[in-house]
Coordinates of C-alpha atoms in Angstrom, one line a residue:
Chain A
M27 CA 77.2 -90.1 2.6
E28 CA 78.7 -93.6 2.2
T29 CA 77.3 -96.2 4.5
T30 CA 78.8 -99.6 5.3
K31 CA 77.2 -103.0 4.8
P32 CA 77.9 -105.4 7.6
G33 CA 78.0 -109.1 7.1
G34 CA 74.3 -109.6 7.0
G35 CA 73.9 -107.3 4.0
M36 CA 72.2 -104.6 6.0
R37 CA 73.5 -101.1 5.5
R38 CA 74.5 -99.4 8.7
L39 CA 73.3 -95.8 8.7
S40 CA 75.9 -94.0 10.7
G41 CA 74.5 -90.9 12.5
T42 CA 78.0 -90.4 13.8
E43 CA 79.4 -89.9 10.2
I44 CA 76.4 -88.0 9.0
S45 CA 76.4 -85.6 11.9
K46 CA 80.1 -85.1 11.4
Q47 CA 79.5 -84.0 7.8
I48 CA 76.6 -81.7 8.9
K49 CA 78.7 -80.1 11.6
E50 CA 81.4 -79.4 9.0
E51 CA 78.8 -77.6 6.9
L52 CA 77.5 -75.7 9.9
K53 CA 81.1 -74.7 10.9
E54 CA 81.6 -73.2 7.5
E55 CA 78.3 -71.4 7.7
V56 CA 79.3 -69.9 11.1
I57 CA 82.5 -68.6 9.5
R58 CA 80.5 -67.0 6.7
L59 CA 78.0 -65.5 9.2
K60 CA 80.8 -64.0 11.2
T61 CA 82.3 -62.2 8.2
Q62 CA 78.8 -60.6 8.0
G63 CA 79.0 -59.5 11.6
V64 CA 76.6 -62.2 12.8
S65 CA 77.8 -64.3 15.7
P66 CA 75.4 -67.1 16.8
K67 CA 75.0 -67.6 20.5
L68 CA 73.2 -70.3 22.5
A69 CA 72.1 -69.9 26.1
V70 CA 71.6 -73.1 28.1
I71 CA 69.8 -73.2 31.4
L72 CA 70.6 -76.0 33.8
V73 CA 68.7 -76.3 37.0
G74 CA 69.8 -78.7 39.7
D75 CA 72.4 -81.5 39.9
D76 CA 71.1 -84.2 37.6
P77 CA 74.3 -85.9 36.4
A78 CA 72.8 -86.9 33.0
S79 CA 71.6 -83.4 32.4
A80 CA 75.0 -82.0 33.2
I81 CA 76.5 -84.4 30.6
Y82 CA 74.0 -83.3 28.0
V83 CA 74.6 -79.6 28.7
N84 CA 78.4 -80.0 28.5
S85 CA 78.1 -81.9 25.3
K86 CA 76.0 -79.1 23.8
K87 CA 78.4 -76.4 25.0
R88 CA 81.4 -78.4 23.6
T89 CA 79.7 -78.8 20.2
C90 CA 79.0 -75.1 20.2
G91 CA 82.7 -74.5 20.8
E92 CA 83.7 -76.9 17.9
L93 CA 81.4 -75.0 15.5
G94 CA 82.4 -71.5 16.6
I95 CA 79.0 -70.8 18.2
D96 CA 79.1 -68.8 21.4
S97 CA 77.5 -70.4 24.4
I98 CA 76.6 -69.3 27.9
E99 CA 75.4 -71.5 30.7
K100 CA 73.0 -70.4 33.4
K101 CA 73.5 -72.8 36.2
M102 CA 70.9 -72.7 38.9
P103 CA 70.5 -74.6 42.1
A104 CA 68.1 -77.5 42.6
N105 CA 65.8 -75.3 44.8
T106 CA 65.3 -72.7 42.2
T107 CA 61.7 -71.4 42.2
Q108 CA 59.5 -71.1 39.1
A109 CA 59.6 -67.3 39.5
E110 CA 63.4 -67.3 39.5
L111 CA 63.6 -69.5 36.5
L112 CA 61.1 -67.4 34.6
A113 CA 63.2 -64.3 35.5
V114 CA 66.3 -65.9 33.9
V115 CA 64.3 -66.8 30.8
E116 CA 63.0 -63.3 30.6
E117 CA 66.6 -61.9 30.9
L118 CA 67.7 -64.1 28.0
N119 CA 64.7 -63.3 25.9
S120 CA 65.6 -59.6 26.3
D121 CA 69.3 -60.0 25.6
P122 CA 69.8 -59.3 21.8
S123 CA 73.1 -61.1 21.8
V124 CA 71.4 -64.4 22.7
N125 CA 69.9 -66.1 19.6
G126 CA 68.8 -69.4 21.1
I127 CA 67.6 -70.5 24.5
L128 CA 67.1 -73.9 25.9
C129 CA 66.2 -75.1 29.3
Q130 CA 67.6 -78.6 30.0
V131 CA 64.9 -81.0 31.2
P132 CA 63.9 -82.6 33.5
L133 CA 63.3 -79.7 35.8
P134 CA 63.0 -80.1 39.6
E135 CA 59.4 -80.8 40.6
Q136 CA 58.7 -77.3 41.9
C137 CA 59.1 -76.0 38.4
D138 CA 56.4 -76.2 35.7
E139 CA 58.1 -77.4 32.5
H140 CA 55.3 -76.4 30.2
E141 CA 55.1 -72.9 31.5
I142 CA 58.9 -72.5 31.2
I143 CA 58.8 -73.8 27.6
C144 CA 56.0 -71.4 26.8
S145 CA 58.0 -68.5 28.4
I146 CA 60.9 -68.8 25.9
H147 CA 60.4 -66.4 23.1
P148 CA 59.4 -68.5 20.0
E149 CA 62.1 -66.8 18.0
K150 CA 64.7 -68.2 20.4
D151 CA 63.1 -71.6 20.9
V152 CA 65.8 -73.7 19.3
D153 CA 64.5 -76.9 20.8
C154 CA 61.3 -76.3 18.8
F155 CA 59.2 -77.2 21.9
H156 CA 57.1 -74.0 22.1
P157 CA 53.5 -74.5 21.1
Y158 CA 53.8 -71.7 18.6
N159 CA 56.7 -73.5 16.8
L160 CA 55.0 -76.9 17.0
G161 CA 51.9 -75.3 15.5
L162 CA 53.8 -73.8 12.6
L163 CA 55.1 -77.3 12.0
T164 CA 51.6 -78.7 12.2
A165 CA 50.4 -76.0 9.8
G166 CA 53.1 -77.1 7.3
M167 CA 55.3 -74.0 7.7
P168 CA 58.0 -74.9 10.2
K169 CA 60.4 -72.2 11.3
F170 CA 62.7 -74.2 13.6
M171 CA 62.8 -78.0 13.1
P172 CA 62.3 -80.4 16.0
C173 CA 65.9 -81.6 16.6
T174 CA 65.5 -85.4 16.7
P175 CA 62.9 -85.7 14.0
F176 CA 64.9 -83.5 11.7
G177 CA 68.0 -85.5 12.5
V178 CA 66.1 -88.6 11.3
L179 CA 65.1 -86.9 8.1
Q180 CA 68.8 -85.9 7.5
I181 CA 69.9 -89.5 8.0
L182 CA 67.3 -90.6 5.4
K183 CA 68.2 -87.9 2.9
R184 CA 71.9 -88.3 3.2
S185 CA 71.7 -92.1 3.0
G186 CA 69.7 -92.0 -0.2
C187 CA 66.5 -93.2 1.3
E188 CA 63.5 -91.7 -0.5
T189 CA 60.5 -90.7 1.7
S190 CA 58.0 -89.6 -1.0
G191 CA 55.3 -92.1 -1.5
Q192 CA 56.8 -94.5 1.1
N193 CA 54.7 -96.1 3.9
V194 CA 56.2 -94.9 7.2
V195 CA 55.2 -96.4 10.5
V196 CA 56.2 -94.5 13.6
V197 CA 56.0 -96.5 16.8
G198 CA 55.6 -94.0 19.7
R199 CA 53.8 -90.7 19.9
S200 CA 55.9 -88.5 22.2
N201 CA 55.8 -84.7 21.8
I202 CA 59.5 -84.7 21.1
V203 CA 60.0 -87.5 18.6
G204 CA 57.1 -89.6 17.4
R205 CA 54.4 -87.0 16.9
P206 CA 56.5 -84.2 15.3
L207 CA 58.3 -86.7 13.1
S208 CA 55.0 -88.2 11.9
I209 CA 53.7 -84.7 11.1
L210 CA 56.9 -83.7 9.3
M211 CA 57.0 -86.9 7.1
S212 CA 53.3 -86.4 6.2
L213 CA 53.9 -82.9 4.9
K214 CA 54.1 -82.4 1.1
A215 CA 57.9 -81.8 1.4
Y216 CA 58.4 -85.4 2.5
N217 CA 55.1 -86.8 1.2
S218 CA 55.1 -90.1 3.1
T219 CA 52.0 -92.1 4.1
V220 CA 52.4 -92.1 7.8
T221 CA 50.9 -94.3 10.5
V222 CA 51.5 -93.5 14.2
C223 CA 51.1 -96.4 16.5
H224 CA 51.8 -97.0 20.1
S225 CA 52.0 -99.8 22.7
R226 CA 48.2 -100.2 22.7
S227 CA 47.9 -100.6 18.9
R228 CA 46.6 -103.9 17.8
N229 CA 48.7 -106.4 15.8
L230 CA 51.7 -104.1 16.2
P231 CA 54.2 -106.5 14.5
E232 CA 52.0 -107.0 11.4
L233 CA 51.4 -103.2 11.3
C234 CA 55.1 -102.4 11.5
A235 CA 55.8 -105.0 8.8
T236 CA 53.8 -102.9 6.3
A237 CA 56.4 -100.1 6.6
D238 CA 59.0 -99.2 4.0
I239 CA 60.5 -97.0 6.7
L240 CA 60.0 -98.1 10.3
V241 CA 60.8 -95.7 13.1
A242 CA 61.0 -97.1 16.6
A243 CA 60.6 -94.4 19.3
I244 CA 58.8 -96.2 22.0
G245 CA 61.5 -96.4 24.7
R246 CA 61.5 -100.1 25.2
A247 CA 64.8 -102.0 24.9
E248 CA 65.0 -104.1 21.7
F249 CA 61.2 -104.1 21.4
V250 CA 61.2 -104.2 17.6
T251 CA 62.3 -107.7 16.5
A252 CA 62.6 -109.4 13.2
D253 CA 58.9 -110.1 12.9
F254 CA 58.2 -106.3 12.9
V255 CA 60.3 -105.7 9.8
K256 CA 59.4 -106.0 6.1
P257 CA 62.2 -107.4 4.0
G258 CA 64.1 -104.5 2.5
A259 CA 62.8 -101.9 5.0
I260 CA 64.7 -99.0 6.4
V261 CA 64.7 -99.1 10.2
I262 CA 65.4 -96.0 12.3
D263 CA 66.0 -96.6 15.9
V264 CA 65.4 -93.6 18.2
G265 CA 65.6 -95.6 21.4
M266 CA 68.3 -95.2 24.1
N267 CA 67.8 -97.7 26.8
R268 CA 70.3 -98.8 29.4
I269 CA 70.0 -102.5 30.2
E270 CA 71.9 -104.6 32.8
D271 CA 74.7 -106.7 31.3
A272 CA 77.2 -108.3 33.7
S273 CA 79.6 -108.9 30.9
H274 CA 80.1 -105.2 30.4
P275 CA 82.6 -103.2 32.5
K276 CA 79.9 -100.8 33.7
G277 CA 77.5 -103.7 34.4
S278 CA 75.1 -102.3 31.8
R279 CA 75.0 -101.3 28.2
L280 CA 73.1 -99.0 25.9
V281 CA 70.6 -100.5 23.5
G282 CA 68.0 -99.1 21.2
D283 CA 64.3 -100.0 20.7
V284 CA 65.4 -102.3 17.9
D285 CA 67.0 -105.8 18.0
Y286 CA 69.7 -104.6 15.6
A287 CA 71.4 -108.0 15.3
G288 CA 68.2 -109.8 14.8
I289 CA 67.1 -107.7 11.8
Q290 CA 70.4 -108.0 9.9
D291 CA 69.1 -110.4 7.3
I292 CA 65.8 -108.6 6.8
A293 CA 66.2 -104.9 6.7
E294 CA 67.9 -103.1 3.9
A295 CA 69.4 -100.5 6.3
A296 CA 69.2 -99.5 9.9
T297 CA 70.6 -97.0 12.4
P298 CA 72.7 -98.5 15.2
V299 CA 72.6 -97.5 18.9
P300 CA 74.8 -95.8 19.8
G301 CA 76.0 -94.0 16.8
G302 CA 72.7 -93.6 15.0
V303 CA 70.1 -91.0 15.7
G304 CA 71.7 -89.9 19.0
P305 CA 74.5 -87.8 17.5
M306 CA 72.1 -86.1 15.1
T307 CA 70.1 -84.4 17.8
I308 CA 72.8 -82.0 18.9
A309 CA 73.8 -81.3 15.3
M310 CA 70.2 -80.2 14.6
L311 CA 70.3 -78.0 17.8
M312 CA 73.3 -76.2 16.3
Y313 CA 71.5 -75.9 13.0
N314 CA 68.5 -74.3 14.7
T315 CA 70.8 -71.9 16.7
I316 CA 72.5 -70.8 13.4
N317 CA 69.0 -70.3 11.8
A318 CA 67.9 -68.3 14.9
A319 CA 70.8 -66.0 14.4
R320 CA 70.0 -65.7 10.7
F321 CA 66.3 -65.1 11.2
Q322 CA 67.1 -62.4 13.9
S323 CA 69.4 -60.7 11.4
G324 CA 66.7 -60.7 8.7
M325 CA 68.2 -63.6 6.7
D326 CA 66.3 -66.6 5.4
R327 CA 66.8 -70.2 6.4
F328 CA 70.2 -72.0 5.9
E329 CA 69.2 -75.2 4.1
L330 CA 70.8 -78.6 4.8
Chain B
M1 CA 21.9 -90.6 20.1
E2 CA 19.6 -92.9 18.1
T3 CA 20.7 -93.5 14.6
T4 CA 18.6 -95.0 11.8
K5 CA 19.4 -98.0 9.7
P6 CA 18.4 -97.7 6.1
G7 CA 17.5 -100.6 3.9
G8 CA 21.1 -101.7 3.3
G9 CA 21.7 -102.3 6.9
M10 CA 24.1 -99.4 7.2
R11 CA 23.5 -97.0 10.1
R12 CA 23.1 -93.3 9.1
L13 CA 25.1 -91.1 11.5
S14 CA 23.1 -88.0 11.4
G15 CA 25.1 -84.9 12.2
T16 CA 21.9 -82.9 11.9
E17 CA 20.4 -84.7 14.8
I18 CA 23.6 -84.8 16.9
S19 CA 24.4 -81.2 16.3
K20 CA 20.8 -80.3 17.4
Q21 CA 21.3 -82.2 20.6
I22 CA 24.7 -80.5 21.3
K23 CA 23.2 -77.1 20.5
E24 CA 20.5 -77.8 23.1
E25 CA 23.2 -78.5 25.7
L26 CA 25.1 -75.4 24.7
K27 CA 22.0 -73.3 24.9
E28 CA 21.4 -74.5 28.5
E29 CA 25.1 -73.7 29.3
V30 CA 24.7 -70.2 28.0
I31 CA 21.7 -69.7 30.2
R32 CA 23.7 -70.9 33.2
L33 CA 26.7 -68.6 32.3
K34 CA 24.4 -65.6 32.0
T35 CA 23.1 -66.2 35.6
Q36 CA 26.8 -65.9 36.6
G37 CA 27.1 -62.7 34.7
V38 CA 29.0 -64.2 31.7
S39 CA 27.6 -63.4 28.3
P40 CA 29.6 -65.1 25.5
K41 CA 30.1 -63.0 22.4
L42 CA 31.5 -63.9 19.0
A43 CA 32.9 -61.4 16.5
V44 CA 32.9 -62.4 12.8
I45 CA 34.9 -60.5 10.2
L46 CA 33.7 -60.7 6.7
V47 CA 35.8 -59.1 3.9
G48 CA 34.5 -58.7 0.4
D49 CA 31.4 -59.9 -1.4
D50 CA 31.9 -63.7 -1.8
P51 CA 28.4 -65.1 -1.7
A52 CA 29.4 -68.4 -0.1
S53 CA 31.2 -66.5 2.7
A54 CA 28.2 -64.4 3.3
I55 CA 26.0 -67.5 3.7
Y56 CA 28.5 -69.0 6.1
V57 CA 28.7 -65.8 8.2
N58 CA 24.9 -65.5 8.3
S59 CA 24.6 -69.1 9.4
K60 CA 27.1 -68.5 12.2
K61 CA 25.3 -65.4 13.4
R62 CA 21.9 -67.1 13.2
T63 CA 23.2 -70.1 15.3
C64 CA 24.7 -67.6 17.8
G65 CA 21.2 -66.1 18.1
E66 CA 19.6 -69.5 18.6
L67 CA 21.9 -70.3 21.5
G68 CA 21.8 -66.9 23.2
I69 CA 25.4 -66.0 22.2
D70 CA 25.9 -62.4 21.2
S71 CA 27.4 -61.8 17.9
I72 CA 28.8 -58.8 16.0
E73 CA 29.8 -58.7 12.4
K74 CA 32.6 -56.5 11.0
K75 CA 31.8 -56.2 7.3
M76 CA 34.6 -54.8 5.3
P77 CA 34.8 -54.0 1.5
A78 CA 36.7 -56.2 -1.0
N79 CA 39.5 -53.6 -1.3
T80 CA 40.3 -53.7 2.4
T81 CA 44.1 -53.5 3.0
Q82 CA 46.0 -55.8 5.2
A83 CA 46.7 -52.9 7.6
E84 CA 43.0 -52.1 7.9
L85 CA 42.1 -55.7 8.6
L86 CA 44.9 -56.0 11.2
A87 CA 43.5 -52.8 12.8
V88 CA 40.1 -54.4 13.1
V89 CA 41.5 -57.6 14.6
E90 CA 43.5 -55.5 17.1
E91 CA 40.3 -53.6 18.1
L92 CA 38.5 -56.9 18.7
N93 CA 41.5 -58.3 20.6
S94 CA 41.4 -55.4 22.9
D95 CA 37.6 -55.4 23.5
P96 CA 37.0 -57.3 26.7
S97 CA 33.3 -57.9 25.7
V98 CA 34.4 -60.0 22.7
N99 CA 35.3 -63.6 23.6
G100 CA 35.8 -65.1 20.2
I101 CA 37.0 -63.7 16.9
L102 CA 36.9 -65.4 13.5
C103 CA 37.8 -64.0 10.1
Q104 CA 35.9 -65.7 7.3
V105 CA 38.1 -67.1 4.6
P106 CA 39.0 -66.9 1.8
L107 CA 40.3 -63.3 2.0
P108 CA 40.8 -61.1 -1.0
E109 CA 44.3 -61.6 -2.5
Q110 CA 45.8 -58.4 -1.1
C111 CA 45.4 -59.8 2.4
D112 CA 47.7 -62.4 3.9
E113 CA 45.6 -65.0 5.6
H114 CA 48.4 -66.5 7.7
E115 CA 49.3 -63.1 9.2
I116 CA 45.7 -62.4 10.0
I117 CA 45.2 -65.8 11.7
C118 CA 48.4 -65.2 13.7
S119 CA 47.2 -61.7 14.7
I120 CA 44.0 -63.0 16.4
H121 CA 44.8 -63.4 20.1
P122 CA 45.1 -67.1 20.8
E123 CA 42.7 -66.8 23.7
K124 CA 40.0 -65.6 21.2
D125 CA 40.9 -67.9 18.4
V126 CA 37.7 -69.9 18.3
D127 CA 38.5 -71.4 14.9
C128 CA 41.6 -73.0 16.5
F129 CA 43.7 -71.9 13.5
H130 CA 46.4 -70.0 15.4
P131 CA 49.7 -71.8 15.4
Y132 CA 49.8 -71.5 19.2
N133 CA 46.5 -73.4 19.5
L134 CA 47.5 -75.9 16.9
G135 CA 50.7 -76.5 18.8
L136 CA 48.9 -77.0 22.1
L137 CA 46.9 -79.7 20.3
T138 CA 50.0 -81.2 18.9
A139 CA 51.5 -81.3 22.3
G140 CA 48.5 -83.2 23.6
M141 CA 47.0 -80.3 25.6
P142 CA 44.4 -78.7 23.4
K143 CA 42.7 -75.5 24.7
F144 CA 40.2 -74.9 21.8
M145 CA 39.3 -77.8 19.6
P146 CA 39.5 -77.6 15.8
C147 CA 35.8 -77.4 14.9
T148 CA 35.4 -80.0 12.1
P149 CA 37.7 -82.6 13.7
F150 CA 36.0 -82.2 17.1
G151 CA 32.7 -82.5 15.3
V152 CA 33.8 -85.8 13.9
L153 CA 34.8 -87.0 17.3
Q154 CA 31.4 -86.0 18.7
I155 CA 29.6 -87.9 16.0
L156 CA 31.7 -91.0 16.8
K157 CA 31.2 -90.6 20.6
R158 CA 27.4 -90.0 20.4
S159 CA 26.9 -92.8 18.0
G160 CA 28.6 -95.3 20.2
C161 CA 31.7 -95.7 18.0
E162 CA 34.7 -96.6 20.1
T163 CA 38.0 -94.9 19.0
S164 CA 40.4 -96.5 21.4
G165 CA 42.5 -99.2 19.8
Q166 CA 40.8 -98.8 16.5
N167 CA 42.7 -98.4 13.2
V168 CA 41.8 -95.1 11.7
V169 CA 42.7 -94.0 8.2
V170 CA 42.4 -90.3 7.4
V171 CA 42.4 -89.6 3.6
G172 CA 43.6 -85.9 3.3
R173 CA 46.1 -83.9 5.2
S174 CA 44.6 -80.4 5.3
N175 CA 45.4 -78.0 8.1
I176 CA 41.7 -77.6 8.9
V177 CA 40.6 -81.2 8.9
G178 CA 42.9 -84.1 8.0
R179 CA 46.0 -83.2 10.0
P180 CA 44.4 -81.9 13.2
L181 CA 41.9 -84.8 13.2
S182 CA 44.7 -87.3 12.8
I183 CA 46.6 -85.7 15.7
L184 CA 43.6 -85.6 18.0
M185 CA 42.7 -89.3 17.4
S186 CA 46.2 -90.3 18.1
L187 CA 46.2 -88.6 21.5
K188 CA 45.9 -90.8 24.6
A189 CA 42.3 -89.5 25.1
Y190 CA 41.2 -91.2 21.8
N191 CA 44.0 -93.8 21.5
S192 CA 43.5 -94.7 17.9
T193 CA 46.2 -96.0 15.6
V194 CA 46.1 -93.4 12.9
T195 CA 47.3 -93.4 9.3
V196 CA 47.3 -90.2 7.3
C197 CA 47.2 -90.7 3.6
H198 CA 46.7 -88.5 0.6
S199 CA 46.2 -88.6 -3.2
R200 CA 49.8 -89.7 -3.7
S201 CA 49.7 -92.6 -1.3
R202 CA 50.2 -96.0 -3.0
N203 CA 47.5 -98.6 -2.9
L204 CA 45.0 -96.2 -1.5
P205 CA 41.9 -98.5 -1.7
E206 CA 43.8 -101.4 0.1
L207 CA 45.1 -99.0 2.7
C208 CA 41.7 -97.6 3.4
A209 CA 40.2 -101.1 3.6
T210 CA 42.4 -101.7 6.7
A211 CA 40.5 -99.0 8.6
D212 CA 37.9 -99.6 11.4
I213 CA 37.1 -95.9 11.0
L214 CA 37.7 -94.3 7.6
V215 CA 37.7 -90.6 7.3
A216 CA 37.4 -89.1 3.8
A217 CA 38.6 -85.5 3.7
I218 CA 40.2 -85.2 0.3
G219 CA 37.8 -82.9 -1.5
R220 CA 37.0 -85.2 -4.4
A221 CA 33.4 -86.1 -5.2
E222 CA 32.5 -89.7 -4.4
F223 CA 36.2 -90.7 -4.5
V224 CA 35.8 -93.4 -1.7
T225 CA 34.0 -96.3 -3.3
A226 CA 33.1 -99.7 -2.0
D227 CA 36.5 -101.2 -2.6
F228 CA 38.0 -98.7 0.0
V229 CA 35.7 -100.0 2.8
K230 CA 36.3 -102.9 5.1
P231 CA 33.1 -104.8 6.0
G232 CA 31.8 -103.4 9.2
A233 CA 33.8 -100.1 9.1
I234 CA 32.6 -96.7 10.2
V235 CA 32.9 -94.2 7.4
I236 CA 33.0 -90.4 8.1
D237 CA 32.6 -88.2 5.1
V238 CA 34.0 -84.7 5.5
G239 CA 33.7 -83.8 1.8
M240 CA 31.3 -81.2 0.3
N241 CA 31.5 -81.2 -3.5
R242 CA 29.0 -79.6 -5.8
I243 CA 28.6 -81.7 -9.0
E244 CA 26.6 -81.1 -12.1
D245 CA 23.3 -82.9 -12.2
A246 CA 20.8 -81.9 -14.9
S247 CA 18.0 -83.8 -13.1
H248 CA 18.2 -81.4 -10.1
P249 CA 16.4 -78.1 -10.1
K250 CA 19.6 -76.1 -9.5
G251 CA 21.4 -78.2 -12.2
S252 CA 23.8 -79.4 -9.5
R253 CA 23.8 -81.3 -6.2
L254 CA 26.0 -81.6 -3.2
V255 CA 27.9 -84.8 -2.7
G256 CA 30.6 -86.0 -0.3
D257 CA 33.9 -87.7 -0.8
V258 CA 32.2 -91.0 -0.3
D259 CA 29.9 -93.0 -2.6
Y260 CA 27.3 -93.3 0.1
A261 CA 24.9 -95.5 -1.8
G262 CA 27.7 -97.8 -3.0
I263 CA 28.9 -98.6 0.5
Q264 CA 25.4 -99.4 2.0
D265 CA 26.0 -103.2 2.1
I266 CA 29.6 -102.9 3.4
A267 CA 30.0 -100.2 6.1
E268 CA 28.4 -100.6 9.5
A269 CA 27.7 -96.9 9.7
A270 CA 28.4 -93.7 7.7
T271 CA 27.7 -90.0 7.8
P272 CA 25.6 -88.7 4.9
V273 CA 26.2 -85.5 2.8
P274 CA 24.5 -83.2 3.5
G275 CA 23.4 -83.7 7.1
G276 CA 26.6 -85.4 8.4
V277 CA 29.8 -83.6 9.4
G278 CA 28.7 -80.3 7.9
P279 CA 26.2 -79.2 10.7
M280 CA 28.7 -80.2 13.4
T281 CA 31.3 -77.6 12.5
I282 CA 29.1 -74.6 13.5
A283 CA 28.0 -76.3 16.7
M284 CA 31.7 -76.8 17.6
L285 CA 32.4 -73.1 16.8
M286 CA 29.7 -72.2 19.3
Y287 CA 31.2 -74.7 21.8
N288 CA 34.6 -72.9 21.5
T289 CA 33.0 -69.5 21.9
I290 CA 31.4 -70.6 25.1
N291 CA 34.7 -72.0 26.3
A292 CA 36.5 -68.8 25.3
A293 CA 34.0 -66.9 27.6
R294 CA 34.5 -69.4 30.4
F295 CA 38.4 -69.3 30.1
Q296 CA 38.3 -65.5 30.0
S297 CA 36.2 -65.6 33.2
G298 CA 38.6 -67.9 34.9
M299 CA 36.4 -71.0 34.6
D300 CA 37.5 -74.4 33.2
R301 CA 36.4 -76.2 30.1
F302 CA 32.7 -77.1 29.6
E303 CA 32.9 -80.7 28.5
L304 CA 30.7 -82.2 25.8

C-alpha cells in the first residue's frame, strides 16, 4: 500500500486507503464463498435511540451491503429488559443462517453489558468481546481477531512497518483496544517487546519516547505531543475525540489522541484522525463475519 | 511477613514462609466453610508414569490433606485415549461433590492438551487455564487467579512491595506465567506499567534495568545477571532449572533464572530458588479450590 509523505517528511498511514483495499479483497472472498454455497450473514442488535449508535449500526449494515454480506438488524426500544435482550440473542444463536452477532454498545442502564456479551455464542462473537475469545487470544491461539487491534496490525503490515523485535509502547489499557493489542503484538506472530502504560504511569513522555511503534489509545485529545515521540518512530492514533472549535461549521471537530501536526518533523509515519485507524475497525468486523461463516462451514481462516 | 536480610543487604523474599502463612489462613477458612456444610474437594487427573508429574500430584494431594480439603486422584495409564480422558473429565464435571478439577501436564502425545483444558468446566478450572477464565482475566474481571502469577502478587503484597505506579518488566511470555502475570499487574487493581519482553527483545539487560520490579520467567538458568538489575529493584525469580553440579550429591542442583548471589549488592529484595515462587503455586491452587467451593455454594470470593 502506497502512503503519502506530507511536507514535514512524515508518512501519512491512510486507514481509508488500506481499508478500501482490504474490503476489495473481502468482497472477492464473499463472491468465492457464495459459489460454494456459503453466504455470510451478520446480525446487529440495536437497543434504544442513541444517535451515535444508530450511525455506527447503519455504517456496519452499509458496509455489509457493499461487500455482499447479508445483514439483519434487530431494533429494540430503549426500555428493553435484560430478559428480552437475552431472548433475542438466544434466537440469533440458534439461527443457523446467522454467522455473526453483535450488540451495539452502550446499552441502556437496565441491561447488563457483560452478561449480554457472554450470552453471544463464541462462534458468532465477531466483535471478539466474549471472554472465551479473549482467552484464546491471550493463550496465543486467536480465533476471531479483536477488530480495532487487528486493524492496527493491518495498517502496520500493509505500510511496511516491521513489528518483530520492535519496542512497542501502548498508551491505554482498555478491554477493546489497548489490552488486546498489547497481547497480540507480544505473541510470537508479531514478536514485539510491548509496554502497556496508562495515565498513572510515571514519566510517560520519556517512556513513550523509547517506542519504535507508539500506539495512543487513551481517549484524551492531542495528549501525545512531540516530546512523546522518538525520532523516526511510527505513531498509531486510536483516539477519536470531539473538541470545540468555533472556526468549524459544526462548532467542533474530531481529533485523535496525538498532536498530528506537532509530530510532523519527528515521526517517520503516523495515522491521521479521521482516516486512520477508524475505517479499519469496520473492515475487520467484516473480516470476522466472513471467517465466522467459513468456520461454521468447516473451512479454515481466510488470511489477510 | 518478616523477611530476612542476608549479608549483602538484599532482602530474601521467602515464598516458603509466605505460603505457610497463607496455608494457615486457608486452613482456617476450610474449617469455617465446613461449619457451613461446604467441604471443598479437588480432583486431580494423572495420565501416565512421568515421575515428575507423580511428585507434583502427590504434593498437591498432601497439601489438600494439610488444609482439610478433600482430594481424589484419577490415575490413568500412559496409553489412555483422548476419548477416555474426556470421559473422565465429563464425569468429574457432572459430579457436584467435586469443586475443582486439574489435569496434570504434560499429557502423553496421543492426547490433545488444549482440548482437555477446554473440556474442564470453567467453574471447576482451578488452574485458571481455560480460555474463558483467561479471558475474564484479560477483561479485568478474573474469577479464578492463575496460580503462579497470583503467587508472585502475594509475595509482593506480603513483603510490602508496592506495585502501583511501578515499572515492571516481565521476561518471558508463557501462557502460564509471563503473559497472565503481565496482564494482572497492568490491571487497575495493581496499576503497574508493564513491559513483556522475551529472548528476542533487543537490549534485554538495559531494558530489564529500567524495572522497579523485575520478573524472570524465561526458563534459562541464571540468565538474569547483575547488569539486568537496577539498584534497589525487587527481583522475582520464577525459574526452576536443574543444572549439572558434580559437587552436589545428586550431581545436579536447582537454580532459578536469576544469578541470586550476583545481584546481592544491587537488588533491594529477591526471591530465592528454591523457596521463592515455587511453594506459592500450590498454595494458590488450594486458594482457587476453596473459592470454587464458595462460588458453587453461592458465596463470594475469599480474599487473601
